[in-house]
Structure formats: C-alpha cells, structure tokens
Amino acid sequence: MKNITWITGASAGIGKALVKKFNKEDINVIATSRRLNKLQEISKELNGSAEFSVYSNDVAKFIEVKELVEKIAKDYNIECLINNAGITSFKPFVENSIEEIEQIIDTNLKGAIYTIKSVLPRMIENNNGTIINILSVAAKTIFTNSSVYAASKAGLEIFSKVIREELRDKNIKVINVFPGATSTEIWPPAILNKHNSKMMNPTELAEMIYDVYKNSSKISPEEIVVRPITGDL
C-alpha cells in the first residue's frame, strides 16, 4: 500500500506551501480544507509526479474526519499527518462572541485531536508514522487580542506532549512546530500590509518543515520554534 501525507488547512498560506513542497519532492499528498475550490486551483499549479488528491473536509466535525480517513485507508497508508488547519480572531477576549470561541477551539484544538484520533490506530498497527502539528509562538509568548487562539494552540501543545510519551515505543514521531509571524491570509489586511516585509515566507517555512519530516528515522526534533529574524511583531 502506498504511503501518503495528509495536510489539513491546505487551501492557502502554510498549508498550500506544504502541498507544493511535498509534491515537488514526489511525496503523495491528500489535501483537505473546507474550501474545495481553492484546493482544485492548487492542483493545477503542481508539477510533481506524485499522486495528489483533494477533499472538502471540516476537521471540527469528527464524523467527517473519521469517514474520510476510512476512505483514504482503503488505498493508502497515512504515514504522515500535518495538522495545519487553523483560524483566529484578533480582538480582546471581552469582544469575542461565543460563536467565535467555539469555532476557534473546535478547529484549532478539537480538530487536530480528531484527526490524530482517526489516524493513530493505523499508525500504531504499522509501527510507523509522523504527526506534525503547526502551532504558533502564541502558545509560548503573550500576545494581546489572541487569548482564545493562544489557548487553542497551547492546549494542542500539551496534548501532543502527552501522546508523544504514550507513543514512545510505537515508532511514531510527534513534532510541534511553533511559527512566528508568517505572511498568510490569517492576518487582517491592515496588519499584513504594515508588517509583511518582516514576516516569514510560507514557502521557506514549508521547506524547513519538509526537512524535519525527512530527518533520520532515529531522530525526532520534538519542538521547533521559528521566528522572523527581526523577532516577534
């Protein structure tokens, strides 16, 4: 059965850059997002010879995630999962609506837990696998107007640390990547326009993540913090 890498939140930003990098390196990829049209546009930009499939999927809905994994598993072995799907809302906590709080937690924290829950049994059965979580320096540094986002990323950080210990003897890597400010559409246009020149390039970040993925099977860089050379915004 062919190995494949599953990248969530793949329709833009870091996810899109990861799709292009892995495809360029002839890694089979399944890309998911709620925006299927964006994924289909990306497929037209790829030049690699590896297999590439796209699916509309909401990681915040466990049944959708479980059914997708069962479908993929009929033809592929999900050897690597990259949890990249994420949303935020830049405002003081007192201004966050309950709907915004639920959406951020459901996507950033529960969504990643759901994808891991769905792929892990087969990884354990195969005694092999890599889980890469794209977190944020907001899980480690205080930034105002990002309380719920920071909580979701910090929650996924500690969750990942716990399951990493549980999987020590299963040959499964759990790697947390903490990017600093990266030039993606997650930022409000005003901030992006003001600070874009200081932000990291998603393509360069994707290349670093790919290098981590391709690292020796006996080495696991468990946490990687990456910031712009000028530091946080």
PDB file of C-alpha atoms in Angstrom:
ATOM      1  CA  MET A   1       0.000   0.000   0.000  1.00  0.00           C
ATOM      2  CA  LYS A   2       1.342   3.437  -0.942  1.00  0.00           C
ATOM      3  CA  ASN A   3       2.319   5.911   1.755  1.00  0.00           C
ATOM      4  CA  ILE A   4       0.664   9.312   1.747  1.00  0.00           C
ATOM      5  CA  THR A   5       0.889  12.581   3.671  1.00  0.00           C
ATOM      6  CA  TRP A   6      -2.333  14.233   4.781  1.00  0.00           C
ATOM      7  CA  ILE A   7      -2.206  18.034   5.063  1.00  0.00           C
ATOM      8  CA  THR A   8      -5.156  19.836   6.647  1.00  0.00           C
ATOM      9  CA  GLY A   9      -5.942  23.501   6.083  1.00  0.00           C
ATOM     10  CA  ALA A  10      -4.212  23.155   2.732  1.00  0.00           C
ATOM     11  CA  SER A  11      -6.078  25.761   0.681  1.00  0.00           C
ATOM     12  CA  ALA A  12      -3.827  28.737   1.486  1.00  0.00           C
ATOM     13  CA  GLY A  13      -0.824  30.003   3.417  1.00  0.00           C
ATOM     14  CA  ILE A  14       1.444  27.467   5.097  1.00  0.00           C
ATOM     15  CA  GLY A  15      -0.785  24.555   4.074  1.00  0.00           C
ATOM     16  CA  LYS A  16      -0.638  25.487   0.403  1.00  0.00           C
ATOM     17  CA  ALA A  17       3.133  25.909   0.597  1.00  0.00           C
ATOM     18  CA  LEU A  18       3.445  22.477   2.220  1.00  0.00           C
ATOM     19  CA  VAL A  19       1.382  20.891  -0.561  1.00  0.00           C
ATOM     20  CA  LYS A  20       3.655  22.399  -3.203  1.00  0.00           C
ATOM     21  CA  LYS A  21       6.855  21.400  -1.394  1.00  0.00           C
ATOM     22  CA  PHE A  22       5.824  17.811  -0.718  1.00  0.00           C
ATOM     23  CA  ASN A  23       4.544  17.413  -4.283  1.00  0.00           C
ATOM     24  CA  LYS A  24       7.812  18.802  -5.631  1.00  0.00           C
ATOM     25  CA  GLU A  25       9.657  16.174  -3.597  1.00  0.00           C
ATOM     26  CA  ASP A  26       7.429  13.418  -5.063  1.00  0.00           C
ATOM     27  CA  ILE A  27       5.565  12.733  -1.832  1.00  0.00           C
ATOM     28  CA  ASN A  28       1.976  11.542  -2.317  1.00  0.00           C
ATOM     29  CA  VAL A  29      -0.373  14.077  -0.733  1.00  0.00           C
ATOM     30  CA  ILE A  30      -4.011  14.296   0.281  1.00  0.00           C
ATOM     31  CA  ALA A  31      -5.014  17.908   0.880  1.00  0.00           C
ATOM     32  CA  THR A  32      -8.131  18.900   2.793  1.00  0.00           C
ATOM     33  CA  SER A  33      -9.917  22.135   3.517  1.00  0.00           C
ATOM     34  CA  ARG A  34     -13.448  23.448   3.737  1.00  0.00           C
ATOM     35  CA  ARG A  35     -12.681  25.397   0.540  1.00  0.00           C
ATOM     36  CA  LEU A  36     -12.617  22.689  -2.109  1.00  0.00           C
ATOM     37  CA  ASN A  37     -12.461  25.195  -4.979  1.00  0.00           C
ATOM     38  CA  LYS A  38      -9.171  26.559  -3.627  1.00  0.00           C
ATOM     39  CA  LEU A  39      -7.706  23.051  -3.440  1.00  0.00           C
ATOM     40  CA  GLN A  40      -8.733  22.359  -7.012  1.00  0.00           C
ATOM     41  CA  GLU A  41      -6.973  25.540  -8.111  1.00  0.00           C
ATOM     42  CA  ILE A  42      -3.787  24.416  -6.347  1.00  0.00           C
ATOM     43  CA  SER A  43      -3.864  21.076  -8.155  1.00  0.00           C
ATOM     44  CA  LYS A  44      -3.445  22.952 -11.444  1.00  0.00           C
ATOM     45  CA  GLU A  45      -0.247  24.567 -10.160  1.00  0.00           C
ATOM     46  CA  LEU A  46       1.557  21.325  -9.243  1.00  0.00           C
ATOM     47  CA  ASN A  47       4.328  19.875 -11.392  1.00  0.00           C
ATOM     48  CA  GLY A  48       5.451  16.883  -9.353  1.00  0.00           C
ATOM     49  CA  SER A  49       4.812  13.298 -10.425  1.00  0.00           C
ATOM     50  CA  ALA A  50       3.444  12.190  -7.051  1.00  0.00           C
ATOM     51  CA  GLU A  51      -0.233  11.440  -6.516  1.00  0.00           C
ATOM     52  CA  PHE A  52      -2.377  14.306  -5.295  1.00  0.00           C
ATOM     53  CA  SER A  53      -5.990  14.201  -4.124  1.00  0.00           C
ATOM     54  CA  VAL A  54      -8.238  16.850  -2.607  1.00  0.00           C
ATOM     55  CA  TYR A  55     -11.251  16.567  -0.323  1.00  0.00           C
ATOM     56  CA  SER A  56     -13.608  19.024   1.280  1.00  0.00           C
ATOM     57  CA  ASN A  57     -13.410  18.318   4.986  1.00  0.00           C
ATOM     58  CA  ASP A  58     -14.168  20.144   8.226  1.00  0.00           C
ATOM     59  CA  VAL A  59     -11.757  18.904  10.897  1.00  0.00           C
ATOM     60  CA  ALA A  60     -14.108  20.242  13.581  1.00  0.00           C
ATOM     61  CA  LYS A  61     -16.607  17.505  12.717  1.00  0.00           C
ATOM     62  CA  PHE A  62     -15.369  14.132  13.943  1.00  0.00           C
ATOM     63  CA  ILE A  63     -17.716  12.035  11.806  1.00  0.00           C
ATOM     64  CA  GLU A  64     -16.474  13.785   8.653  1.00  0.00           C
ATOM     65  CA  VAL A  65     -12.873  13.205   9.689  1.00  0.00           C
ATOM     66  CA  LYS A  66     -13.423   9.553  10.599  1.00  0.00           C
ATOM     67  CA  GLU A  67     -15.247   8.788   7.344  1.00  0.00           C
ATOM     68  CA  LEU A  68     -12.536  10.477   5.287  1.00  0.00           C
ATOM     69  CA  VAL A  69      -9.766   8.506   6.988  1.00  0.00           C
ATOM     70  CA  GLU A  70     -11.637   5.259   6.395  1.00  0.00           C
ATOM     71  CA  LYS A  71     -11.968   6.181   2.722  1.00  0.00           C
ATOM     72  CA  ILE A  72      -8.284   7.085   2.375  1.00  0.00           C
ATOM     73  CA  ALA A  73      -7.177   3.932   4.209  1.00  0.00           C
ATOM     74  CA  LYS A  74      -8.710   1.732   1.507  1.00  0.00           C
ATOM     75  CA  ASP A  75      -5.967   2.793  -0.908  1.00  0.00           C
ATOM     76  CA  TYR A  76      -3.233   4.457   1.130  1.00  0.00           C
ATOM     77  CA  ASN A  77      -1.247   4.290   4.318  1.00  0.00           C
ATOM     78  CA  ILE A  78      -1.368   7.693   6.029  1.00  0.00           C
ATOM     79  CA  GLU A  79       2.291   7.751   7.004  1.00  0.00           C
ATOM     80  CA  CYS A  80       2.351  11.454   7.893  1.00  0.00           C
ATOM     81  CA  LEU A  81      -0.322  13.803   9.214  1.00  0.00           C
ATOM     82  CA  ILE A  82       0.286  17.553   9.184  1.00  0.00           C
ATOM     83  CA  ASN A  83      -2.256  19.414  11.300  1.00  0.00           C
ATOM     84  CA  ASN A  84      -2.238  22.859   9.773  1.00  0.00           C
ATOM     85  CA  ALA A  85      -5.918  23.895   9.819  1.00  0.00           C
ATOM     86  CA  GLY A  86      -6.384  26.953  11.993  1.00  0.00           C
ATOM     87  CA  ILE A  87      -8.427  30.109  12.428  1.00  0.00           C
ATOM     88  CA  THR A  88      -8.362  33.092  14.758  1.00  0.00           C
ATOM     89  CA  SER A  89      -9.998  36.399  15.593  1.00  0.00           C
ATOM     90  CA  PHE A  90      -7.825  39.345  16.554  1.00  0.00           C
ATOM     91  CA  LYS A  91      -9.743  41.158  19.263  1.00  0.00           C
ATOM     92  CA  PRO A  92      -9.835  41.485  23.065  1.00  0.00           C
ATOM     93  CA  PHE A  93     -11.409  38.483  24.784  1.00  0.00           C
ATOM     94  CA  VAL A  94     -14.331  40.529  26.079  1.00  0.00           C
ATOM     95  CA  GLU A  95     -15.322  41.175  22.461  1.00  0.00           C
ATOM     96  CA  ASN A  96     -15.174  37.524  21.362  1.00  0.00           C
ATOM     97  CA  SER A  97     -18.597  36.047  20.741  1.00  0.00           C
ATOM     98  CA  ILE A  98     -19.409  32.542  21.958  1.00  0.00           C
ATOM     99  CA  GLU A  99     -19.614  31.503  18.304  1.00  0.00           C
ATOM    100  CA  GLU A 100     -16.073  32.753  17.655  1.00  0.00           C
ATOM    101  CA  ILE A 101     -14.740  30.998  20.755  1.00  0.00           C
ATOM    102  CA  GLU A 102     -16.355  27.720  19.735  1.00  0.00           C
ATOM    103  CA  GLN A 103     -15.107  27.968  16.137  1.00  0.00           C
ATOM    104  CA  ILE A 104     -11.517  28.624  17.176  1.00  0.00           C
ATOM    105  CA  ILE A 105     -11.409  25.842  19.779  1.00  0.00           C
ATOM    106  CA  ASP A 106     -13.281  23.416  17.516  1.00  0.00           C
ATOM    107  CA  THR A 107     -10.917  23.942  14.587  1.00  0.00           C
ATOM    108  CA  ASN A 108      -7.541  24.538  16.204  1.00  0.00           C
ATOM    109  CA  LEU A 109      -7.726  22.147  19.165  1.00  0.00           C
ATOM    110  CA  LYS A 110     -10.540  19.655  18.748  1.00  0.00           C
ATOM    111  CA  GLY A 111      -9.969  19.411  15.002  1.00  0.00           C
ATOM    112  CA  ALA A 112      -6.338  18.386  15.457  1.00  0.00           C
ATOM    113  CA  ILE A 113      -7.301  15.923  18.193  1.00  0.00           C
ATOM    114  CA  TYR A 114      -9.942  14.424  15.887  1.00  0.00           C
ATOM    115  CA  THR A 115      -7.511  13.917  13.012  1.00  0.00           C
ATOM    116  CA  ILE A 116      -4.932  12.340  15.307  1.00  0.00           C
ATOM    117  CA  LYS A 117      -7.590  10.122  16.898  1.00  0.00           C
ATOM    118  CA  SER A 118      -8.590   8.915  13.436  1.00  0.00           C
ATOM    119  CA  VAL A 119      -5.129   8.125  12.025  1.00  0.00           C
ATOM    120  CA  LEU A 120      -3.378   6.869  15.145  1.00  0.00           C
ATOM    121  CA  PRO A 121      -4.743   3.292  15.308  1.00  0.00           C
ATOM    122  CA  ARG A 122      -3.348   2.502  11.857  1.00  0.00           C
ATOM    123  CA  MET A 123      -0.034   4.184  12.645  1.00  0.00           C
ATOM    124  CA  ILE A 124       0.249   2.034  15.752  1.00  0.00           C
ATOM    125  CA  GLU A 125      -0.643  -1.061  13.743  1.00  0.00           C
ATOM    126  CA  ASN A 126       2.084  -0.206  11.220  1.00  0.00           C
ATOM    127  CA  ASN A 127       4.558   0.714  13.963  1.00  0.00           C
ATOM    128  CA  ASN A 128       5.388   3.841  11.985  1.00  0.00           C
ATOM    129  CA  GLY A 129       4.162   7.382  11.498  1.00  0.00           C
ATOM    130  CA  THR A 130       4.806  11.091  11.828  1.00  0.00           C
ATOM    131  CA  ILE A 131       2.438  13.695  13.253  1.00  0.00           C
ATOM    132  CA  ILE A 132       3.411  17.323  12.709  1.00  0.00           C
ATOM    133  CA  ASN A 133       1.332  19.994  14.419  1.00  0.00           C
ATOM    134  CA  ILE A 134       1.623  23.557  13.162  1.00  0.00           C
ATOM    135  CA  LEU A 135       1.146  25.558  16.345  1.00  0.00           C
ATOM    136  CA  SER A 136       2.216  29.172  16.993  1.00  0.00           C
ATOM    137  CA  VAL A 137       4.594  31.170  19.128  1.00  0.00           C
ATOM    138  CA  ALA A 138       1.358  32.483  20.653  1.00  0.00           C
ATOM    139  CA  ALA A 139       1.350  29.249  22.677  1.00  0.00           C
ATOM    140  CA  LYS A 140       4.598  30.365  24.330  1.00  0.00           C
ATOM    141  CA  THR A 141       4.515  34.184  24.240  1.00  0.00           C
ATOM    142  CA  ILE A 142       1.854  36.610  25.429  1.00  0.00           C
ATOM    143  CA  PHE A 143       0.151  38.497  22.621  1.00  0.00           C
ATOM    144  CA  THR A 144      -2.901  40.603  23.374  1.00  0.00           C
ATOM    145  CA  ASN A 145      -6.045  40.200  21.263  1.00  0.00           C
ATOM    146  CA  SER A 146      -5.367  36.487  20.756  1.00  0.00           C
ATOM    147  CA  SER A 147      -6.432  34.826  24.015  1.00  0.00           C
ATOM    148  CA  VAL A 148      -8.645  32.067  22.595  1.00  0.00           C
ATOM    149  CA  TYR A 149      -6.266  31.375  19.711  1.00  0.00           C
ATOM    150  CA  ALA A 150      -3.352  31.123  22.157  1.00  0.00           C
ATOM    151  CA  ALA A 151      -5.358  28.807  24.413  1.00  0.00           C
ATOM    152  CA  SER A 152      -6.202  26.522  21.499  1.00  0.00           C
ATOM    153  CA  LYS A 153      -2.555  26.278  20.433  1.00  0.00           C
ATOM    154  CA  ALA A 154      -1.259  25.835  23.985  1.00  0.00           C
ATOM    155  CA  GLY A 155      -3.854  23.128  24.557  1.00  0.00           C
ATOM    156  CA  LEU A 156      -2.678  21.253  21.475  1.00  0.00           C
ATOM    157  CA  GLU A 157       0.916  21.638  22.639  1.00  0.00           C
ATOM    158  CA  ILE A 158       0.342  19.873  25.967  1.00  0.00           C
ATOM    159  CA  PHE A 159      -1.922  17.269  24.344  1.00  0.00           C
ATOM    160  CA  SER A 160       0.876  16.471  21.909  1.00  0.00           C
ATOM    161  CA  LYS A 161       3.436  16.188  24.689  1.00  0.00           C
ATOM    162  CA  VAL A 162       1.288  13.642  26.494  1.00  0.00           C
ATOM    163  CA  ILE A 163       0.599  11.428  23.489  1.00  0.00           C
ATOM    164  CA  ARG A 164       4.270  11.635  22.470  1.00  0.00           C
ATOM    165  CA  GLU A 165       5.155   9.916  25.741  1.00  0.00           C
ATOM    166  CA  GLU A 166       2.389   7.370  25.226  1.00  0.00           C
ATOM    167  CA  LEU A 167       3.802   6.540  21.785  1.00  0.00           C
ATOM    168  CA  ARG A 168       7.495   6.294  22.664  1.00  0.00           C
ATOM    169  CA  ASP A 169       7.635   2.568  21.887  1.00  0.00           C
ATOM    170  CA  LYS A 170       5.449   2.753  18.757  1.00  0.00           C
ATOM    171  CA  ASN A 171       7.972   4.394  16.376  1.00  0.00           C
ATOM    172  CA  ILE A 172       5.654   7.371  15.900  1.00  0.00           C
ATOM    173  CA  LYS A 173       7.059  10.897  15.922  1.00  0.00           C
ATOM    174  CA  VAL A 174       5.013  13.782  17.319  1.00  0.00           C
ATOM    175  CA  ILE A 175       6.556  17.085  16.271  1.00  0.00           C
ATOM    176  CA  ASN A 176       5.323  20.537  17.255  1.00  0.00           C
ATOM    177  CA  VAL A 177       6.293  23.498  15.069  1.00  0.00           C
ATOM    178  CA  PHE A 178       5.800  26.987  16.537  1.00  0.00           C
ATOM    179  CA  PRO A 179       5.959  29.565  13.731  1.00  0.00           C
ATOM    180  CA  GLY A 180       6.184  33.245  14.406  1.00  0.00           C
ATOM    181  CA  ALA A 181       4.547  35.835  12.181  1.00  0.00           C
ATOM    182  CA  THR A 182       4.110  34.362   8.722  1.00  0.00           C
ATOM    183  CA  SER A 183       2.717  36.131   5.679  1.00  0.00           C
ATOM    184  CA  THR A 184      -0.671  34.446   5.288  1.00  0.00           C
ATOM    185  CA  GLU A 185      -4.299  35.473   4.994  1.00  0.00           C
ATOM    186  CA  ILE A 186      -4.938  34.720   8.666  1.00  0.00           C
ATOM    187  CA  TRP A 187      -3.846  38.311   9.364  1.00  0.00           C
ATOM    188  CA  PRO A 188      -6.173  41.290   8.925  1.00  0.00           C
ATOM    189  CA  PRO A 189      -5.229  43.202   5.738  1.00  0.00           C
ATOM    190  CA  ALA A 190      -4.086  46.284   7.692  1.00  0.00           C
ATOM    191  CA  ILE A 191      -1.560  44.264   9.730  1.00  0.00           C
ATOM    192  CA  LEU A 192      -0.418  42.270   6.708  1.00  0.00           C
ATOM    193  CA  ASN A 193       0.188  45.412   4.683  1.00  0.00           C
ATOM    194  CA  LYS A 194       2.076  47.073   7.516  1.00  0.00           C
ATOM    195  CA  HIS A 195       4.307  44.159   8.557  1.00  0.00           C
ATOM    196  CA  ASN A 196       4.504  41.875   5.532  1.00  0.00           C
ATOM    197  CA  SER A 197       8.168  42.672   4.868  1.00  0.00           C
ATOM    198  CA  LYS A 198       9.067  41.489   8.394  1.00  0.00           C
ATOM    199  CA  MET A 199       7.051  38.271   8.233  1.00  0.00           C
ATOM    200  CA  MET A 200       8.301  34.822   7.298  1.00  0.00           C
ATOM    201  CA  ASN A 201       7.611  33.425   3.856  1.00  0.00           C
ATOM    202  CA  PRO A 202       5.306  30.344   3.893  1.00  0.00           C
ATOM    203  CA  THR A 203       7.432  28.697   1.187  1.00  0.00           C
ATOM    204  CA  GLU A 204      10.588  28.923   3.281  1.00  0.00           C
ATOM    205  CA  LEU A 205       8.729  27.625   6.326  1.00  0.00           C
ATOM    206  CA  ALA A 206       7.378  24.690   4.301  1.00  0.00           C
ATOM    207  CA  GLU A 207      10.899  23.803   3.186  1.00  0.00           C
ATOM    208  CA  MET A 208      12.045  23.698   6.813  1.00  0.00           C
ATOM    209  CA  ILE A 209       9.096  21.511   7.807  1.00  0.00           C
ATOM    210  CA  TYR A 210       9.817  19.143   4.934  1.00  0.00           C
ATOM    211  CA  ASP A 211      13.430  18.825   6.106  1.00  0.00           C
ATOM    212  CA  VAL A 212      12.154  17.926   9.570  1.00  0.00           C
ATOM    213  CA  TYR A 213       9.840  15.310   8.063  1.00  0.00           C
ATOM    214  CA  LYS A 214      12.682  13.748   6.053  1.00  0.00           C
ATOM    215  CA  ASN A 215      15.012  13.596   9.052  1.00  0.00           C
ATOM    216  CA  SER A 216      16.579  10.328  10.162  1.00  0.00           C
ATOM    217  CA  SER A 217      14.095   7.763  11.455  1.00  0.00           C
ATOM    218  CA  LYS A 218      16.103   7.575  14.694  1.00  0.00           C
ATOM    219  CA  ILE A 219      15.987  11.317  15.325  1.00  0.00           C
ATOM    220  CA  SER A 220      12.881  13.264  16.312  1.00  0.00           C
ATOM    221  CA  PRO A 221      13.055  17.056  16.760  1.00  0.00           C
ATOM    222  CA  GLU A 222      10.128  17.340  19.143  1.00  0.00           C
ATOM    223  CA  GLU A 223       9.716  21.119  19.260  1.00  0.00           C
ATOM    224  CA  ILE A 224      10.822  23.732  16.742  1.00  0.00           C
ATOM    225  CA  VAL A 225      10.309  27.464  17.290  1.00  0.00           C
ATOM    226  CA  VAL A 226      10.743  29.561  14.155  1.00  0.00           C
ATOM    227  CA  ARG A 227      10.584  33.343  14.157  1.00  0.00           C
ATOM    228  CA  PRO A 228      11.389  36.108  11.674  1.00  0.00           C
ATOM    229  CA  ILE A 229      14.988  37.194  12.054  1.00  0.00           C
ATOM    230  CA  THR A 230      13.709  40.518  13.450  1.00  0.00           C
ATOM    231  CA  GLY A 231      11.702  38.700  16.123  1.00  0.00           C
ATOM    232  CA  ASP A 232       8.025  38.985  17.024  1.00  0.00           C
ATOM    233  CA  LEU A 233       5.930  41.812  15.641  1.00  0.00           C
TER     234      LEU A 233
END
